[in-house]
Every structure is written in structure tokens, then in C-alpha cells.
XYZ file of C-alpha atoms in Angstrom:
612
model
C -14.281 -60.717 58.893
C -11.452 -61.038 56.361
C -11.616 -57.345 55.654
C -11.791 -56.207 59.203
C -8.668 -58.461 59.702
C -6.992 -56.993 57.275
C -7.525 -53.328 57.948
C -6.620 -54.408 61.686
C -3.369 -55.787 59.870
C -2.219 -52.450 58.123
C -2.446 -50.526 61.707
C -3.561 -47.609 60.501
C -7.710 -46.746 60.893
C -9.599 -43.751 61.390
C -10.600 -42.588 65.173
C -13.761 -40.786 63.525
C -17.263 -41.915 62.030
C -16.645 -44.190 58.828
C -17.163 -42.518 55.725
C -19.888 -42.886 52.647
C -18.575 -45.119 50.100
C -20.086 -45.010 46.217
C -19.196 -47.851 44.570
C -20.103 -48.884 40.778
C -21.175 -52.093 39.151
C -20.580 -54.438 36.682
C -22.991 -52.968 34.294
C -21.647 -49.654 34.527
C -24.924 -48.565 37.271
C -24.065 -46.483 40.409
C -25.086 -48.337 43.869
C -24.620 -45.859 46.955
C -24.051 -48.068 49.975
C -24.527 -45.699 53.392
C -21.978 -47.025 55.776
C -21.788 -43.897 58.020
C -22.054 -40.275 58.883
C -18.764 -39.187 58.388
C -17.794 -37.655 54.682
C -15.063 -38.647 52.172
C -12.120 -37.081 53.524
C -10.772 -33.895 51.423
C -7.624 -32.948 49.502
C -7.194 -30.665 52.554
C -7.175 -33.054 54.854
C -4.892 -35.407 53.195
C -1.898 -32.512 52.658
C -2.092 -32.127 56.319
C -0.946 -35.357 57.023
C 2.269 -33.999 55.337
C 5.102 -32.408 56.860
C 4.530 -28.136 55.948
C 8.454 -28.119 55.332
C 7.791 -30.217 52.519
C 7.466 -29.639 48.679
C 3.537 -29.617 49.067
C 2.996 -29.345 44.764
C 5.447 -31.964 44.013
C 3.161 -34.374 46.797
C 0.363 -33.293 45.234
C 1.309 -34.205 42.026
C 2.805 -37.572 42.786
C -0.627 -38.282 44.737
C -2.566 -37.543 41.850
C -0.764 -39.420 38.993
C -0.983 -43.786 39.228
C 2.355 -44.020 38.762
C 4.507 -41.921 41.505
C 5.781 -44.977 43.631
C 7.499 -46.972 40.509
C 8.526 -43.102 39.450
C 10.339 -42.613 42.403
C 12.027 -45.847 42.589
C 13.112 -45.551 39.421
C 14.801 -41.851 40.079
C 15.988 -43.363 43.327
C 17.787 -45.958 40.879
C 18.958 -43.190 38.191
C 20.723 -41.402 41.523
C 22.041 -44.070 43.076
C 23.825 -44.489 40.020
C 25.122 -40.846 39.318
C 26.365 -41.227 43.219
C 28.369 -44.409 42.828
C 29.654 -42.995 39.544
C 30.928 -40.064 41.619
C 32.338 -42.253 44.023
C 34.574 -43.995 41.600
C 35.647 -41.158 40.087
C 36.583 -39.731 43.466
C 38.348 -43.126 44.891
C 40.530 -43.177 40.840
C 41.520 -39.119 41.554
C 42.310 -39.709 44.898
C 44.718 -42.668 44.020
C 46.202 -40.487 41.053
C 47.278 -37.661 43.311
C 48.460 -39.984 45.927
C 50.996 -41.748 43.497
C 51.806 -38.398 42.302
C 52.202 -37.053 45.505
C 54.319 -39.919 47.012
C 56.727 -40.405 44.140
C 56.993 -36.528 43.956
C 58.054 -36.768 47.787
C 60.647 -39.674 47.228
C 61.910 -38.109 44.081
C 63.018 -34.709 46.053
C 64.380 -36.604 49.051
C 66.362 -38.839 46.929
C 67.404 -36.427 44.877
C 68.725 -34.359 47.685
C 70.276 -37.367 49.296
C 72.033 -38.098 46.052
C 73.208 -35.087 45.554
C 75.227 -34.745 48.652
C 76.853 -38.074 48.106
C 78.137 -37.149 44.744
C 80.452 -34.259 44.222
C 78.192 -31.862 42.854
C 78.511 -27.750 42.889
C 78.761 -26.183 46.331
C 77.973 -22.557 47.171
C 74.893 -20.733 45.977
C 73.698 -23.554 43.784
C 73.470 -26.059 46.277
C 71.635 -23.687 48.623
C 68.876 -22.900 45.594
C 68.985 -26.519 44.689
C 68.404 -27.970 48.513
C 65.710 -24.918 48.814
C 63.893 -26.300 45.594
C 63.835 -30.004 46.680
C 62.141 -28.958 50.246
C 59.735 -26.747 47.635
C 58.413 -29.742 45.611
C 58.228 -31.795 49.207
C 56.019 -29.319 50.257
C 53.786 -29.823 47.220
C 53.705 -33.650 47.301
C 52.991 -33.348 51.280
C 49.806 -31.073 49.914
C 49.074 -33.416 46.936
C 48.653 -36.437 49.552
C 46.145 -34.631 51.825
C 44.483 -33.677 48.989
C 44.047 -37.899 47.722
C 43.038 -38.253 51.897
C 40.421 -35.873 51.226
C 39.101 -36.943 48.031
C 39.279 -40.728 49.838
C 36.952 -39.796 52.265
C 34.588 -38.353 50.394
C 34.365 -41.337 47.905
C 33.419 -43.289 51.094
C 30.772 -40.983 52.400
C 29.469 -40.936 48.742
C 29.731 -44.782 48.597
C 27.610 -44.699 52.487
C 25.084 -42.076 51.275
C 24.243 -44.445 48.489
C 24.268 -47.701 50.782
C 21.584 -45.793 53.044
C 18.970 -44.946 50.587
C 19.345 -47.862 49.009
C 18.341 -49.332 52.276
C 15.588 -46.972 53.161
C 14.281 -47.390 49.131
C 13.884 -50.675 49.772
C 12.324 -50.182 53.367
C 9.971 -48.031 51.596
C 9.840 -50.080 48.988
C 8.570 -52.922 50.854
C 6.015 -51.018 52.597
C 3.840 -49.796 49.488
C 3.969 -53.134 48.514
C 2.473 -54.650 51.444
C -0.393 -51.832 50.964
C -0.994 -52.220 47.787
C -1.202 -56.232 48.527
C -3.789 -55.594 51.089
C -5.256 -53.337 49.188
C -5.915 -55.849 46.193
C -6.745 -58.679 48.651
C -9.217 -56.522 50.235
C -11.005 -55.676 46.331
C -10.712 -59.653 45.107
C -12.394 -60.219 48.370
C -15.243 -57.558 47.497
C -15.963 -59.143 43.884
C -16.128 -62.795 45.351
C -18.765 -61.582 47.576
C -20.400 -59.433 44.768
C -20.358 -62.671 42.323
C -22.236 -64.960 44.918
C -24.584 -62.041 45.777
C -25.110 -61.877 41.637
C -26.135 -65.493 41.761
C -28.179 -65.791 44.338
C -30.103 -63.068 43.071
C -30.029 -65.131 39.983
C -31.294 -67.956 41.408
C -34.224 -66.003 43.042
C -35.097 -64.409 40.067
C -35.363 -67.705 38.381
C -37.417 -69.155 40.924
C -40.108 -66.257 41.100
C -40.283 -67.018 37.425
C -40.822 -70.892 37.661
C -43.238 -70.068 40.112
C -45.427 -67.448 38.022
C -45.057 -70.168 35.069
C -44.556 -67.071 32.675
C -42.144 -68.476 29.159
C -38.972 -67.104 28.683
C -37.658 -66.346 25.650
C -34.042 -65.624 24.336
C -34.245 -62.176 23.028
C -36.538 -60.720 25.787
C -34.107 -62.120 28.128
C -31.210 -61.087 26.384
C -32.628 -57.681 25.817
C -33.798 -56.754 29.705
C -31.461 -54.060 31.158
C -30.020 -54.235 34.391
C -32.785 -52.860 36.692
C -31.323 -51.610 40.659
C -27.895 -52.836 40.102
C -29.171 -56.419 38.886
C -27.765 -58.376 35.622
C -30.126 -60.736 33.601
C -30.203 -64.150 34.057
C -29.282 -64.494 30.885
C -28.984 -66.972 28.069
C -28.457 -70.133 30.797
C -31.592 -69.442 32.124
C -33.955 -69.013 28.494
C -32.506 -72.315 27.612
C -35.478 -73.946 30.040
C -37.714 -72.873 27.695
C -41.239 -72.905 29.290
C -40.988 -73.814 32.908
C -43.586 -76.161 34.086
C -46.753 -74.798 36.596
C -47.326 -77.810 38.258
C -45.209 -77.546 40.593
C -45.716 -77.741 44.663
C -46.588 -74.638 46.362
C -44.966 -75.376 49.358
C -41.685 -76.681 48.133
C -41.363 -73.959 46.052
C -41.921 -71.062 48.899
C -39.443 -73.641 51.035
C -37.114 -72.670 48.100
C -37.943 -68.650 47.911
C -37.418 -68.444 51.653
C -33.900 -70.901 51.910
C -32.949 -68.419 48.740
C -34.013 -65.123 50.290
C -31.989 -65.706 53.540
C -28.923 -66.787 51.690
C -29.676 -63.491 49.422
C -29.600 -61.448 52.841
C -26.510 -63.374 53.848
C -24.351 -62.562 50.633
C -25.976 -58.646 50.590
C -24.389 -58.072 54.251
C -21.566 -60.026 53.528
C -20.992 -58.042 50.400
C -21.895 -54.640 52.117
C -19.267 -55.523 54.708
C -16.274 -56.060 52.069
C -17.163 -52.836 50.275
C -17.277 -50.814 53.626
C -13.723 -52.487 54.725
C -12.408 -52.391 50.704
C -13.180 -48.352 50.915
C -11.569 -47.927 54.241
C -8.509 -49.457 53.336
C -8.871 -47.556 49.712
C -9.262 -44.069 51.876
C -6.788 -45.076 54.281
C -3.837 -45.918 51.478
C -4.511 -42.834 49.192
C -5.415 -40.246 52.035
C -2.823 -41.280 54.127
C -0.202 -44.087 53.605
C 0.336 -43.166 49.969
C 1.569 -39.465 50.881
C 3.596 -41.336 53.560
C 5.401 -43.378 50.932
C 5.725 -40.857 48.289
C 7.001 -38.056 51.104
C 9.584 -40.804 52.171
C 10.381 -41.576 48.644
C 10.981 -38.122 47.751
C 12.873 -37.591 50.720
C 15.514 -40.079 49.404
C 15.980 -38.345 46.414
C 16.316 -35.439 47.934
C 18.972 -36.758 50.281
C 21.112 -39.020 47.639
C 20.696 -35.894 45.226
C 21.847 -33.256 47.431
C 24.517 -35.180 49.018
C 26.003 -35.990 45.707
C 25.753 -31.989 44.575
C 27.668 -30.849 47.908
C 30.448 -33.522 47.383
C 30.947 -32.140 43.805
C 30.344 -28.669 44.993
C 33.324 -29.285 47.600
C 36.035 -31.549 45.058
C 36.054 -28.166 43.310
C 36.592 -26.186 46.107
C 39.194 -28.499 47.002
C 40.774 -28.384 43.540
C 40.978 -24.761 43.605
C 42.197 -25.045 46.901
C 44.965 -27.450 45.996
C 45.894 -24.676 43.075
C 45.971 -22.141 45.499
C 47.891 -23.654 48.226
C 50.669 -24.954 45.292
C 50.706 -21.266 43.900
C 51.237 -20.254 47.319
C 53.915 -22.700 47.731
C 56.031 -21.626 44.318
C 55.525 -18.215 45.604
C 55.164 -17.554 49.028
C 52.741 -14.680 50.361
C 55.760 -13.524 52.867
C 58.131 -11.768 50.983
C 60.923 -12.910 53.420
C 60.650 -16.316 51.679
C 61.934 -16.872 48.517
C 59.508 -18.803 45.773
C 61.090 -21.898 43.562
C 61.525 -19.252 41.144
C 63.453 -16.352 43.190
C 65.305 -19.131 44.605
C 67.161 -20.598 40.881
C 67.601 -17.120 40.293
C 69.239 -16.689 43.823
C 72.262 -18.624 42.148
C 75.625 -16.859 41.977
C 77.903 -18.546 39.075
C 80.246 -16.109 39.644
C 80.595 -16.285 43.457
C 80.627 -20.072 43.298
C 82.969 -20.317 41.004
C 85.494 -17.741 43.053
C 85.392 -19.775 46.216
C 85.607 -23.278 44.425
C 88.929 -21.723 43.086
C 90.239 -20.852 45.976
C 89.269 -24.168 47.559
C 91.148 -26.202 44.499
C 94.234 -24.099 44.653
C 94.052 -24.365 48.629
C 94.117 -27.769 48.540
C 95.912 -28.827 44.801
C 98.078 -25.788 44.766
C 101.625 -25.035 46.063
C 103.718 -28.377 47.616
C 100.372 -30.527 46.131
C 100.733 -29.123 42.772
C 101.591 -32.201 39.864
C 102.072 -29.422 37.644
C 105.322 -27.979 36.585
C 106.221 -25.113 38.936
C 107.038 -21.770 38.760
C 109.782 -20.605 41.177
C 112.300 -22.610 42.537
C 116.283 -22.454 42.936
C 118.269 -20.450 40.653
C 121.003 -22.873 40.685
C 118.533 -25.318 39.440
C 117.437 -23.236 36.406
C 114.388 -21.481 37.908
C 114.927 -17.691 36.855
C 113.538 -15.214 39.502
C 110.090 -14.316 39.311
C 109.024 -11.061 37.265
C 107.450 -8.961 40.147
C 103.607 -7.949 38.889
C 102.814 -4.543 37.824
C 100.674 -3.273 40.762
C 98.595 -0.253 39.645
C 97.277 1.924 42.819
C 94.253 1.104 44.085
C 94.541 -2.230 42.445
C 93.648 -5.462 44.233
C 96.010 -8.731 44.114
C 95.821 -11.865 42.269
C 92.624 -13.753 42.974
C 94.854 -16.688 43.777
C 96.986 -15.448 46.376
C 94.000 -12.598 47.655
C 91.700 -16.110 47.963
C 94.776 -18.556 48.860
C 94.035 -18.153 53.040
C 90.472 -19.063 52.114
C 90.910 -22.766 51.830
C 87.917 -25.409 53.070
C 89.660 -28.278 54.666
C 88.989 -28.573 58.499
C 89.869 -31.725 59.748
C 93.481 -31.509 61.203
C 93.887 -27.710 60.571
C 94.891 -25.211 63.339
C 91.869 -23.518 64.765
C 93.392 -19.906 64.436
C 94.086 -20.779 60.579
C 90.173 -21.979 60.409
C 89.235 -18.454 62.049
C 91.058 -16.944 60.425
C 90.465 -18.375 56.764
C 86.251 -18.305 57.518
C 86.879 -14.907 59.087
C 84.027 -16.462 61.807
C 84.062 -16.617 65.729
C 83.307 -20.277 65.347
C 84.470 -23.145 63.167
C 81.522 -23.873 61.223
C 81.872 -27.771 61.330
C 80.983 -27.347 65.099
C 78.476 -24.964 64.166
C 76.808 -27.250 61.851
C 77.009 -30.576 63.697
C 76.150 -28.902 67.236
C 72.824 -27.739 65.820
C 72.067 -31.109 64.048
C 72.894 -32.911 66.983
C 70.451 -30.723 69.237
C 68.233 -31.593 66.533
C 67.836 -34.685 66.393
C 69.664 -36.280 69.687
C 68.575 -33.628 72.398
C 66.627 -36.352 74.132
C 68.421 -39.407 73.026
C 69.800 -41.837 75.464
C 73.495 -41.528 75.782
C 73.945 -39.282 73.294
C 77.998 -38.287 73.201
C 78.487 -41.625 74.749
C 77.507 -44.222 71.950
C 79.542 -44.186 69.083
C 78.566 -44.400 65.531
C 79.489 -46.772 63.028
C 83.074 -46.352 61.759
C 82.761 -46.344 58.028
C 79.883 -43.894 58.104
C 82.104 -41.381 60.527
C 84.792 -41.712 57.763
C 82.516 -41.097 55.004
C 80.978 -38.068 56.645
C 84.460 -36.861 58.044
C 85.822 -37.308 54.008
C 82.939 -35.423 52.966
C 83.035 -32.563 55.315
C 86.595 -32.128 54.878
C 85.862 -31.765 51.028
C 83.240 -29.776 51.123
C 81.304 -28.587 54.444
C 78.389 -26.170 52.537
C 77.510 -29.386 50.402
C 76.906 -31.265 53.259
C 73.259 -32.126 54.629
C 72.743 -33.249 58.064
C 69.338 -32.922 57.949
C 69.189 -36.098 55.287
C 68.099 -39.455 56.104
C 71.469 -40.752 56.166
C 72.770 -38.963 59.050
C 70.004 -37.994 61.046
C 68.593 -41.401 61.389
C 71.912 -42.129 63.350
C 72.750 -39.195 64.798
C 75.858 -40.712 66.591
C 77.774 -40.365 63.605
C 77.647 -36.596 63.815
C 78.523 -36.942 67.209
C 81.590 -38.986 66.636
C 82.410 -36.885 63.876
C 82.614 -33.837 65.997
C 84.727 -35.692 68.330
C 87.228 -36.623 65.724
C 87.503 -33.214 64.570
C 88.373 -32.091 68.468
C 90.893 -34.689 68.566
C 92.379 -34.078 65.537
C 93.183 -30.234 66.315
C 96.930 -29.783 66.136
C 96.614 -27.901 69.451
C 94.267 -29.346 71.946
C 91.323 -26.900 72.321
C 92.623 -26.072 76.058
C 96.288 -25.617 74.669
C 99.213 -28.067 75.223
C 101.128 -24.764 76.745
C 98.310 -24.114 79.231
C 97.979 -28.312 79.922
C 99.734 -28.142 83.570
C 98.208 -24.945 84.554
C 94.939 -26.296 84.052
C 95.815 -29.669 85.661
C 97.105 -28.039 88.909
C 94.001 -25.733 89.009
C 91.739 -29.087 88.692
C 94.050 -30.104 91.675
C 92.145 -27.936 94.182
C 89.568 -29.953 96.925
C 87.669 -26.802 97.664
C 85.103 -26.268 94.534
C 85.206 -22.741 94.999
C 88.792 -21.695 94.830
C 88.690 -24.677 91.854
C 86.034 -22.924 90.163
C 87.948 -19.191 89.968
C 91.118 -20.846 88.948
C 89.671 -22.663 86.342
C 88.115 -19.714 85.451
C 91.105 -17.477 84.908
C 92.661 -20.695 82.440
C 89.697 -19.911 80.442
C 89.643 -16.459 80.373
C 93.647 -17.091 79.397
C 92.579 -18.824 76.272
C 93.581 -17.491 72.986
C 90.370 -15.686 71.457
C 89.991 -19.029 69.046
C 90.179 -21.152 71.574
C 88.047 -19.346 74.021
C 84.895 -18.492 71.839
C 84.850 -22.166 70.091
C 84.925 -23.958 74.092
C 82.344 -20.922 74.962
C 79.947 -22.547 72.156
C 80.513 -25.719 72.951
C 79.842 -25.755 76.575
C 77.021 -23.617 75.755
C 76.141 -26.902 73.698
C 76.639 -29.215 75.953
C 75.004 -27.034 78.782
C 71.596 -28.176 76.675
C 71.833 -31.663 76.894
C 72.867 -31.095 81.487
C 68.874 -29.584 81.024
C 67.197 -32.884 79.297
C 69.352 -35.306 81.594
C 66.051 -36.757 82.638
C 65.650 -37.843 78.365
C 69.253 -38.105 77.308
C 70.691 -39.835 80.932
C 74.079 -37.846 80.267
C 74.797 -36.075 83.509
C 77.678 -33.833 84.007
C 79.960 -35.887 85.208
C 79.640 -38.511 82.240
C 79.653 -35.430 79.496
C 82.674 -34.684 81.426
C 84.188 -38.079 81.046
C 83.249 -38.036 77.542
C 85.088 -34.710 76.282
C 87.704 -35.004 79.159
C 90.432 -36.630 76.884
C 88.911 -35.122 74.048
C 89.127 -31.447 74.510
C 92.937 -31.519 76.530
C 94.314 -33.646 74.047
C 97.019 -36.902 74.778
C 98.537 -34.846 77.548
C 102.450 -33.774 77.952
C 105.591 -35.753 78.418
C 106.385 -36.749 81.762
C 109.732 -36.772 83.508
C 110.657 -40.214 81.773
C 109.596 -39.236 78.764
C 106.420 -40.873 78.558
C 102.432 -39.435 78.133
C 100.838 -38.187 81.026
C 97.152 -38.658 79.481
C 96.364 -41.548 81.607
C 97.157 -40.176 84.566
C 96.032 -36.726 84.359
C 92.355 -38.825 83.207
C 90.551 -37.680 86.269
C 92.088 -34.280 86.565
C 91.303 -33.745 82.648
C 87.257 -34.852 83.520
C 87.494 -32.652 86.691
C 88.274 -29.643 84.768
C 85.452 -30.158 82.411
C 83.417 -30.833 85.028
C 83.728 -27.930 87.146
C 83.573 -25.578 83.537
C 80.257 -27.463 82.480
C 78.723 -27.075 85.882
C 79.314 -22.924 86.253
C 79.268 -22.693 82.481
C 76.951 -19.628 83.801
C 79.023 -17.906 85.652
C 82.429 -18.733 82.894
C 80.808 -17.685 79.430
C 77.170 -16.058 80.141
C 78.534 -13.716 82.907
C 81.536 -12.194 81.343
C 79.723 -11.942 77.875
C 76.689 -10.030 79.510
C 79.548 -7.623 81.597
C 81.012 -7.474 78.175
């Protein structure tokens, strides 16, 4: 039966008794058809077929009204658009603070870079100046993870509305299909109720022919509909009086043929109303809270995904406040904020030791100026001796005149002396960028950097060595510059660092085949270094002793570090007996020497300073 079928369709029956089914006509009269024991199922027993967790009122309500599917589609529709609008607003923000945050990045690393190659302020400003560019780095770094963050959630928005937009129309599809069973199943049930109507008709209108009785319009008109039956009607009274003669026989032929066909249509009919309220029962009692639940569930999920992602962009932007406040003025009060740090700035000191600098480097034979003392034969008149109250302290230019910067080429006594440090601080400086950045770099010491960038950081250095940032792009993207740099600055010493006077005596203790009686002489030449000489070749082994641990990384053993400051650290060597250098042939003695130092730098420097 096309009802059956279609109920069978759906999947979804009940396990118990069928249930009473009241029906009404037509003409407005109430036909009770008994298709069972069972009763019409309650409004109990339908909210059980709901999950308890659920918003049971709001269910209830949607159940009752006609209209909650197209209600929640439509709110389903109204979120889905609030999400994407979210979304978008999130993905614009997000690329706003990651333009901000990357320009903001290359504007203090360019700005820092710049700075070094022009000849800006040294001193306290450059310190406060370098410290604020790192500061705003720091803030673009947290601007950018702040655009990842808002990124992602823009895309989890943009999948939250992609999958309840697929389960809506899931759903969606689902009532429909109901609903168009549903329908089918009632057009069915008035197709069977119309040819049951007729053939009771037709009966009706044979029973009459057969009494002969006339039939008139108004009576006919006028009869109300008795046991759920309509009139015949004004297509019947148009026979007028029907004719008696008729044959018996044919005639209860015809009220039999009629009365089985009645009986046909009346089960037939029965049947579609007991299948039309099963599938009625079926879709409001059961699949209809089913659809509406899922429904709901959607805009519960769209809704409340959309609140938390709001809910967390403004933690987020107070977080991002936060973490910048933080950042201008750090929690630790060992750390200096941006605004400590400009404050930080000495005019006063800068401007001291940038005198003494000038007049250290312009001042005395470099002076262009006219000059003060010379010969008295040549019209200079002796110099008026100053006024020197007790207790009072000399001119700044001659109390500041030791105090010069340039490094390259000076004696390493004057540099200690003139720093008033232990070690020069160009070795200082490039020995802890080169750890750095080449502590594991292959042949470090032994490749050589580029010779117009070793001149340009050797000029620089020897102008101004505070100024200078290793740390930048420039240099510690190659850091064989430094390296070569530090190199030229060993070479250029006017003394070699092991001392043209102690040369021999170190050559004759290199000299020695047994590597322990090498060792102690060696030793005592160190320990018979001046104190300038001995505490910068202490650091610098102590250097070098580094890169001997990451051989396995940098491939520079002992013995090629050894061939690499060899000629380096003794210098061109002495005259021989005819006169000429000696730095060729005392090569292997020279690498040796550093050798055997490097190997028990230990026992040398670390020993005697811990006895010390």
C-alpha cells in the first residue's frame, strides 16, 4: 500500500500497538476510525525522546508553534552572518597589526644599522639609543604574534560557520523529506476519501432510482450531511423524476457491483488515514523534536563559538596592552624601561670623552690650527705657567689627553693604559661576537672575509669602538670579517704580542723534542710577558680554547688554530745574520709554540690564576 510504503520509507515506526486516530470531514462532522488499542502518544512521551541536557521549554515551544523549522533556519542564517562578519573583521585586524608589526621591526633594525654606519654620537647616547631600538623590536615581535593569533581565529570562525552551514542544510534536507512524505501521505488520504464520496454518491442515487421517489432541488440542496455523508447534490436533482420501470434485476446487479466497490474505497480509505496518522504521530512526536533539537543545536554552536572568539580578541587585546606596558617598563627593576633608558643619557659625560678623543687624535703634531709653543728663536714666547690652586685638578685637555680611542697600530701598554682595562676592548668585543655567531662555523679563523668590508669595519672601529655594533646584520651575517679584523689588529701591534725582545727565547724553547720540558719552558716565556702582554694572550687563548671544544662543528683543531695565529701573534720575526727576516723559517717553530700554549692553556693561564 502506498502509505505503508511510505512509512516503511521514513524508517522510523512504532514497536507498540497503533494508535486511535480521529479524523474530521469535509463538512466539518467528526468520524472516529478505531485502528488499534494503543492511545495517542502524550506530551510526556514526546519530551523524552529529547536529550534531558537540553533546553526542554525552548523544544517545547518550537514543537508547539507551525513555524519553528523555517524559524530556525532563518536564525541559523542571521548567525552565520554575525560569524563571517567576525571573521573579516578578525582576518582585516590581524593584517593591520602584522604590517604594523613588521615595518615597526624593519624600522628599528634599520635604524640601528644606519646609525652605526654614519658618524653619529658615541657614549651614553648610543647605548640608550641601541637599548630603545631592541625595545620597539620587542614590541613589533609581540604585535606579529598577536596578527598570528587573530589569523587563526578568523579561520576557526570562518570553519565554525562552514560546519553549520553544512549540518543546516543536512537538517535542512531532512524536514523536508518529512514533511514531503508527510503531504504525499494526506493527498493520498483525500484521493481515497473523494472516490469513497462518490461511490457513496452513486449508491445513494441508485437506491433512489430504485424507490422511484422525485427529487427536487431545494430538498436536495437543503439535506445535511447525515454519518459523515455529503448530498448528492444539484447534479443529481437535475434528473428530475427518475423513471420506475426499470428492471429489478439489473438494478440489484448495479446495488451489489456498487456496494463492493463502496467496501473497496471504505478500506482503502481507512488504510490511508491509519498510515496518514502514523506518519502525522511519527513526524510531530518524534522526528520534529529531532529536527528542531538539531536545529537548535546549531545555533547554539555557531552562537557560542562566535561569543568565545570575541570573548578571547579582548583578552588578547588587553593582553597585547599588557605585554607592551610590560615591555616600556619592565617588571624587573634591573632592566631599564624605554623611558629610564633616554633618561640614562649623559650629555655631559659624552661630551668629555668625545673631547678627549678629538684632541687625541686632531690635537698636538695633527693640529691645522695655529700653535701655541714652539721655538723662541722663531717668535714663540714661553708659555705662561697656569695658576694651580691646591687641591685643584688639571686642564681637561691634558688630564683627558692619555685617553685617546684609536686602536689599530697603537702599543698595547698605551691601550692599557689609556682604557685603564686588563684587556683591549677591540679583542674584547670581537672575541665575544665571534663566539657568537661562529662558535660552530666551519673554518672559522681560517676563511677570510671580504677585504673592503674588513677595511670598513677596521676604519670604523678605529674611529669609534663604543659606536660599533657587531651584533647588526652587516657583520654578523659574515662573521669572518670580525675575524679578519681581529687578526689585523694583532698584526698591526707595534710589538708582536709575544715581544720581538723575547722572539729567540721563545723560538729555542719551541726547539725542544720532548713535550714536557717544551711545555715548562714555554711556560716560563709566558709567565715572562709584560703584564699587557700576558693578560691580553691569557684571554685570547682562553678564546681560542672554545673553539679546540666544538672541533667536531667548527673542524679547527689545534694544530690549524695554531697555524693560523702562528705568524700572527710573533710578528715578521727578527733579522738574521745576513740581514734578512727570519719569519719564514722560524714558521713551524712560531706554530709549535702556539701549539703547545693552546694545548696546556690549562695548566699556563687557569692554574696560575686559581694559585693566584
Amino acid at each position: 500500500m502506498p502509505g505503508a510504503a511510505t512509512q516503511s520509507e521514513l524508517g522510523h515506526g512504532y514497536a507498540g500497538a497503533p494508535p486511535r486516530v480521529s479524523i474530521e470531514s469535509e463538512g466539518g462532522a467528526s468520524a472516529t476510525m478505531s485502528v488499534g488499542d494503543g492511545d495517542v502518544a502524550s506530551a510526556t512521551d514526546m519530551v523524552t525522546l529529547v536529550d534531558p541536557s537540553f533546553d526542554e521549554n525552548i523544544l517545547r515551544s518550537l514543537c508547539e508553534t507551525d513555524c519553528g523549522v523555517p524559524l530556525l533556519l532563518d536564525r541559523i542564517k542571521q548567525s552565520m552572518v554575525s560569524c563571517r562578519e567576525a571573521a573579516a573583521f578578525l582576518k582585516r585586524r590581524a593584517g593591520l597589526e602584522d604590517e604594523y608589526g613588521k615595518g615597526l621591526q624593519k624600522l628599528a633594525r634599520s635604524t640601528s644599522t644606519e646609525y652605526a654606519q654614519h658618524e653619529g654620537k658615541a657614549g651614553s647616547f648610543v647605548n640608550a639609543w641601541q637599548a630603545s631600538m631592541r625595545t620597539h623590536e620587542a614590541m613589533a615581535e609581540s604585535r606579529t604574534k598577536f596578527a598570528l593569533r587573530l589569523n587563526e581565529m578568523s579561520e576557526e570562525l570562518n570553519n565554525l560557520v562552514k560546519e553549520v552551514e553544512k549540518n543546516r542544510k543536512a537538517t535542512k534536507d531532512l524536514a523536508t523529506r518529512y514533511e514531503r512524505a508527510l503531504q504525499e501521505s494526506e493527498s493520498l488520504t483525500e484521493k481515497t476519501k473523494a472516490r469513497f464520496d462518490m461511490t457513496a454518491e452513486e449508491l445513494e442515487r441508485l437506491l433512489l432510482q430504485k424507490e422511484g421517489e422525485p427529487l427536487k432541488d431545494n430538498a436536495m440542496q437543503g439535506r445535511s450531511p447525515v454519518n459523515g455523508k455529503r448530498v448528492i447534490g444539484k447534479a443529481v436533482a437535475k434528473g428530475g423524476m427518475l423513471l420506475k420501470g426499470r428492471n429489478p434485476q439489473n438494478m440489484q446487479r448495479q446495488e451489489d457491483d456498487i456496494r463492493a466497490r463502496m467496501s473497496g474505497a471504505s478500506d482503502a480509505y481507512r488504510k490511508a488515514v491509519t498510515d496518514t496518522q502514523t506518519i502525522r504521530q511519527e513526524y510531530f512526536n518524534f522526528q520534529l523534536p529531532r529536527i528542531l533539537r538539531a536545529l537548535k543545536e546549531c545555533v547554539d554552536e555557531i552562537d557560542l563559538g562566535t561569543q568565545y572568539h570575541l570573548s578571547r580578541y579582548a583578552f588578547l587585546c588587553e593582553s597585547i596592552v599588557h605585554s607592551e606596558a610590560t615591555i616600556l617598563q619592565p617588571q624587573d627593576d634591573h632592566v631599564l624601561g624605554l623611558k629610564a633608558t633616554m633618561e640614562s643619557i649623559d650629555n655631559r659625560s659624552d661630551f668629555k670623552v668625545w673631547m678627549q678623543s678629538y684632541i687625541y687624535a686632531h690635537g698636538g703634531q695633527n693640529a691645522r690650527g695655529p700653535r701655541r709653543n714652539g721655538p723662541q728663536d722663531e717668535g714663540f714666547l714661553p708659555p705662561i705657567p697656569a695658576l694651580h690652586h691646591p687641591g685643584s685638578s688639571p686642564s681637561l685637555a691634558h688630564a683627558y689627553l692619555d685617553k685617546g680611542r684609536p686602536t689599530f697600530g697603537v702599543s698595547l701598554a698605551d691601550q692599557m693604559a689609556r682604557d685603564d682595562v686588563d684587556v683591549p676592548p677591540i679583542v674584547v668585543k670581537c672575541c665575544e661576537a665571534i663566539e657568537k655567531y661562529g662558535l660552530d662555523q666551519q673554518g672559522i679563523y681560517r676563511i677570510g672575509g671580504t677585504h673592503s668590508k674588513v677595511m670598513k669595519l677596521k676604519e670604523r672601529l678605529d674611529r669609534d669602538l663604543e659606536t660599533v655594533n657587531l651584533d647588526a646584520d652587516e657583520w654578523s651575517s659574515d662573521i669572518s670579517n670580525v675575524t679578519s679584523v681581529l687578526k689585523l689588529w694583532l698584526r698591526e701591534l707595534p710589538d708582536p704580542l709575544f715581544t720581538s725582545s723575547q722572539h729567540q727565547d721563545f723560538m729555542d724553547a719551541a726547539r725542544n723534542d720532548n713535550e714536557r720540558a717544551r711545555h715548562i719552558r714555554l711556560h716560563e716565556r709566558v709567565n715572562a710577558l709584560p703584564d699587557a702582554n700576558y693578560s691580553t694572550l691569557k684571554y685570547l687563548m682562553g678564546h681560542l680554547h672554545k673553539f679546540v671544544q666544538h672541533e667536531a662543528q667548527n673542524q679547527m683543531s689545534v694544530q690549524n688554530l695554531a697555524i693560523v695565529f702562528g705568524p700572527t701573534l710573533f710578528g715578521q720575526g727578527q733579522p738574521g745574520l745576513n740581514g734578512a727576516m727570519n719569519g719564514m723559517a722560524d714558521a713551524s717553530l712560531q706554530n709549535k709554540a702556539v701549539e703547545t700554549i693552546l694545548e696546556h692553556y690549562t695548566d699556563i693561564f687557569v692554574d696560575d690564576a686559581d694559585e693566584a
